[in-house]
Tab-separated table of C-alpha atoms in Angstrom:
chain	number	residue	atom	x	y	z
L	1	MET	CA	-1.944	-5.008	-1.809
L	2	THR	CA	0.973	-4.432	-4.192
L	3	VAL	CA	2.297	-6.861	-6.779
L	4	LEU	CA	5.649	-8.471	-6.027
L	5	ILE	CA	7.537	-9.928	-8.949
L	6	PRO	CA	8.326	-12.744	-8.528
L	7	ALA	CA	5.657	-13.700	-5.979
L	8	ILE	CA	6.849	-14.196	-2.383
L	9	GLY	CA	6.052	-17.912	-2.553
L	10	SER	CA	8.416	-18.392	-5.488
L	11	CYS	CA	11.313	-16.279	-4.217
L	12	THR	CA	14.448	-17.569	-2.567
L	13	PHE	CA	15.420	-14.636	-0.400
L	14	ALA	CA	19.067	-14.175	0.464
L	15	THR	CA	18.264	-12.981	3.999
L	16	GLY	CA	15.439	-12.944	6.506
L	17	GLY	CA	15.370	-9.119	6.361
L	18	GLU	CA	14.707	-9.249	2.630
L	19	ARG	CA	11.776	-11.641	3.164
L	20	ARG	CA	10.299	-9.488	6.013
L	21	PHE	CA	10.690	-6.388	3.878
L	22	ALA	CA	8.991	-8.012	0.928
L	23	GLU	CA	6.100	-9.123	3.066
L	24	ARG	CA	5.754	-5.559	4.391
L	25	LEU	CA	5.769	-4.117	0.886
L	26	GLU	CA	3.178	-6.604	-0.207
L	27	ALA	CA	0.920	-5.901	2.766
L	28	LYS	CA	1.307	-2.094	3.103
L	29	LEU	CA	1.507	-0.615	-0.385
L	30	GLU	CA	-1.533	0.046	-2.494
L	31	ASP	CA	-2.519	-1.943	-5.560
L	32	ASP	CA	-0.953	0.462	-8.101
L	33	TYR	CA	2.675	-0.269	-7.014
L	34	LEU	CA	4.913	-2.766	-8.748
L	35	CYS	CA	7.757	-4.256	-6.786
L	36	TRP	CA	10.600	-6.349	-8.248
L	37	TYR	CA	12.929	-8.516	-6.147
L	38	GLU	CA	16.376	-9.249	-7.538
L	39	VAL	CA	15.457	-8.219	-11.098
L	40	ALA	CA	18.279	-8.306	-13.631
L	41	LEU	CA	19.192	-4.917	-15.085
L	42	GLY	CA	19.896	-5.416	-18.785
L	43	ALA	CA	23.093	-7.140	-19.869
L	44	SER	CA	25.065	-5.588	-16.920
L	45	GLY	CA	24.248	-8.517	-14.646
L	46	LEU	CA	23.269	-6.177	-11.728
L	47	HIS	CA	20.519	-7.286	-9.371
L	48	PRO	CA	19.253	-4.666	-6.919
L	49	ASP	CA	17.407	-6.122	-3.909
L	50	PHE	CA	14.174	-4.199	-4.613
L	51	MET	CA	12.870	-1.859	-7.313
L	52	ILE	CA	9.568	-0.238	-6.572
L	53	PHE	CA	7.546	1.635	-9.165
L	54	HIS	CA	4.396	3.759	-8.913
L	55	PRO	CA	2.997	5.545	-12.034
L	56	ARG	CA	2.801	8.903	-10.327
L	57	ARG	CA	5.491	8.694	-7.683
L	58	GLY	CA	8.269	7.104	-9.776
L	59	LEU	CA	10.945	4.561	-9.248
L	60	LEU	CA	12.805	3.672	-5.979
L	61	VAL	CA	15.765	1.359	-5.852
L	62	LEU	CA	16.452	-0.134	-2.441
L	63	GLU	CA	19.209	-2.229	-1.017
L	64	VAL	CA	18.463	-4.339	2.178
L	65	LYS	CA	21.210	-5.177	4.564
L	66	ASP	CA	20.608	-7.480	7.576
L	67	TRP	CA	23.372	-5.786	9.571
L	68	ARG	CA	23.020	-5.173	13.314
L	69	ALA	CA	24.527	-2.193	15.144
L	70	ASP	CA	27.546	-4.270	16.319
L	71	THR	CA	28.092	-5.549	12.707
L	72	ILE	CA	29.103	-2.119	11.448
L	73	LEU	CA	32.642	-1.278	12.475
L	74	HIS	CA	33.268	1.756	10.294
L	75	ALA	CA	31.346	3.592	7.659
L	76	ASP	CA	32.258	6.311	5.084
L	77	ARG	CA	30.806	7.567	1.794
L	78	GLN	CA	32.440	4.735	-0.292
L	79	HIS	CA	32.813	1.755	2.031
L	80	PHE	CA	31.618	0.000	5.209
L	81	ARG	CA	33.829	-2.181	7.320
L	82	ILE	CA	31.664	-4.872	8.846
L	83	HIS	CA	32.125	-7.942	11.103
L	84	THR	CA	30.956	-11.194	9.504
L	85	GLU	CA	31.325	-14.911	10.304
L	86	ARG	CA	34.433	-14.851	8.109
L	87	GLY	CA	35.929	-11.952	10.047
L	88	GLU	CA	36.215	-8.284	9.248
L	89	ILE	CA	35.615	-7.277	5.653
L	90	GLN	CA	35.222	-4.104	3.596
L	91	VAL	CA	32.165	-3.713	1.417
L	92	GLN	CA	30.782	-0.963	-0.779
L	93	ASN	CA	28.515	1.547	0.926
L	94	PRO	CA	24.993	0.153	0.338
L	95	LEU	CA	23.712	3.619	-0.602
L	96	GLU	CA	26.432	3.807	-3.305
L	97	GLN	CA	25.502	0.380	-4.385
L	98	ALA	CA	21.829	1.416	-4.735
L	99	ARG	CA	22.909	4.555	-6.561
L	100	SER	CA	24.885	2.535	-9.157
L	101	TYR	CA	21.895	0.233	-9.699
L	102	ALA	CA	19.588	3.234	-10.053
L	103	HIS	CA	21.823	4.909	-12.611
L	104	THR	CA	21.948	1.673	-14.628
L	105	ALA	CA	18.136	1.393	-14.504
L	106	VAL	CA	17.707	5.092	-15.481
L	107	GLN	CA	20.023	4.671	-18.456
L	108	LEU	CA	18.075	1.636	-19.672
L	109	LEU	CA	14.733	3.405	-19.230
L	110	GLN	CA	15.918	6.566	-20.966
L	111	ALA	CA	16.411	4.468	-24.131
L	112	ASP	CA	12.580	4.313	-24.431
L	113	ALA	CA	11.380	7.543	-26.062
L	114	GLN	CA	7.917	7.189	-24.386
L	115	LEU	CA	9.569	7.427	-20.939
L	116	VAL	CA	11.502	10.708	-21.470
L	117	HIS	CA	10.704	14.332	-22.063
L	118	ALA	CA	10.717	14.972	-25.813
L	119	GLN	CA	11.564	18.700	-25.525
L	120	GLY	CA	12.307	21.489	-23.109
L	121	ARG	CA	14.941	21.836	-20.388
L	122	CYS	CA	14.328	18.242	-19.250
L	123	GLN	CA	14.723	16.759	-22.741
L	124	GLY	CA	16.063	13.242	-22.570
L	125	GLN	CA	15.235	12.937	-18.824
L	126	LEU	CA	12.754	10.470	-17.417
L	127	ILE	CA	9.204	11.745	-17.132
L	128	PHE	CA	8.965	10.356	-13.607
L	129	PRO	CA	11.200	10.830	-10.522
L	130	TRP	CA	13.506	8.208	-9.167
L	131	GLY	CA	15.351	7.655	-5.915
L	132	ILE	CA	17.471	5.341	-3.884
L	133	GLY	CA	17.609	4.058	-0.374
L	134	VAL	CA	18.899	1.486	2.102
L	135	VAL	CA	16.800	-0.664	4.393
L	136	LEU	CA	18.408	-1.861	7.668
L	137	PRO	CA	15.682	-4.104	9.125
L	138	ASN	CA	17.759	-5.149	12.209
L	139	LEU	CA	18.555	-1.575	13.399
L	140	THR	CA	16.124	-0.066	15.822
L	141	ARG	CA	15.541	3.571	16.508
L	142	LYS	CA	17.357	3.146	19.792
């Protein structure tokens, strides 16, 4: 079972989908994973939904959206137009949101000399891979 920081019992999840996803992470990932929920990224004030780290597999930044199929009215690379209780609104594409969080995290981590390649063609780059993703817990395969 993975370690979730903070522990599920002490978290106030913004959505039910985030809680369900955190429970899945805790139950399904092996012990050597670390998972952070709503961790602050430096002085920028950014808070990605989940950051998952494995020593060999690297860092994954995930955004969780509790949208249903009928919630999404339009989507493009930069924005989504969604239907909410307040009416129709435009929001940033969650993949772009996760990408901006990941780039901020990578910049912070690259400041630590122990986490970057010291020489060669990858000099200054992180010694582990990183990626982004979006979790849509209310969308089914159908």
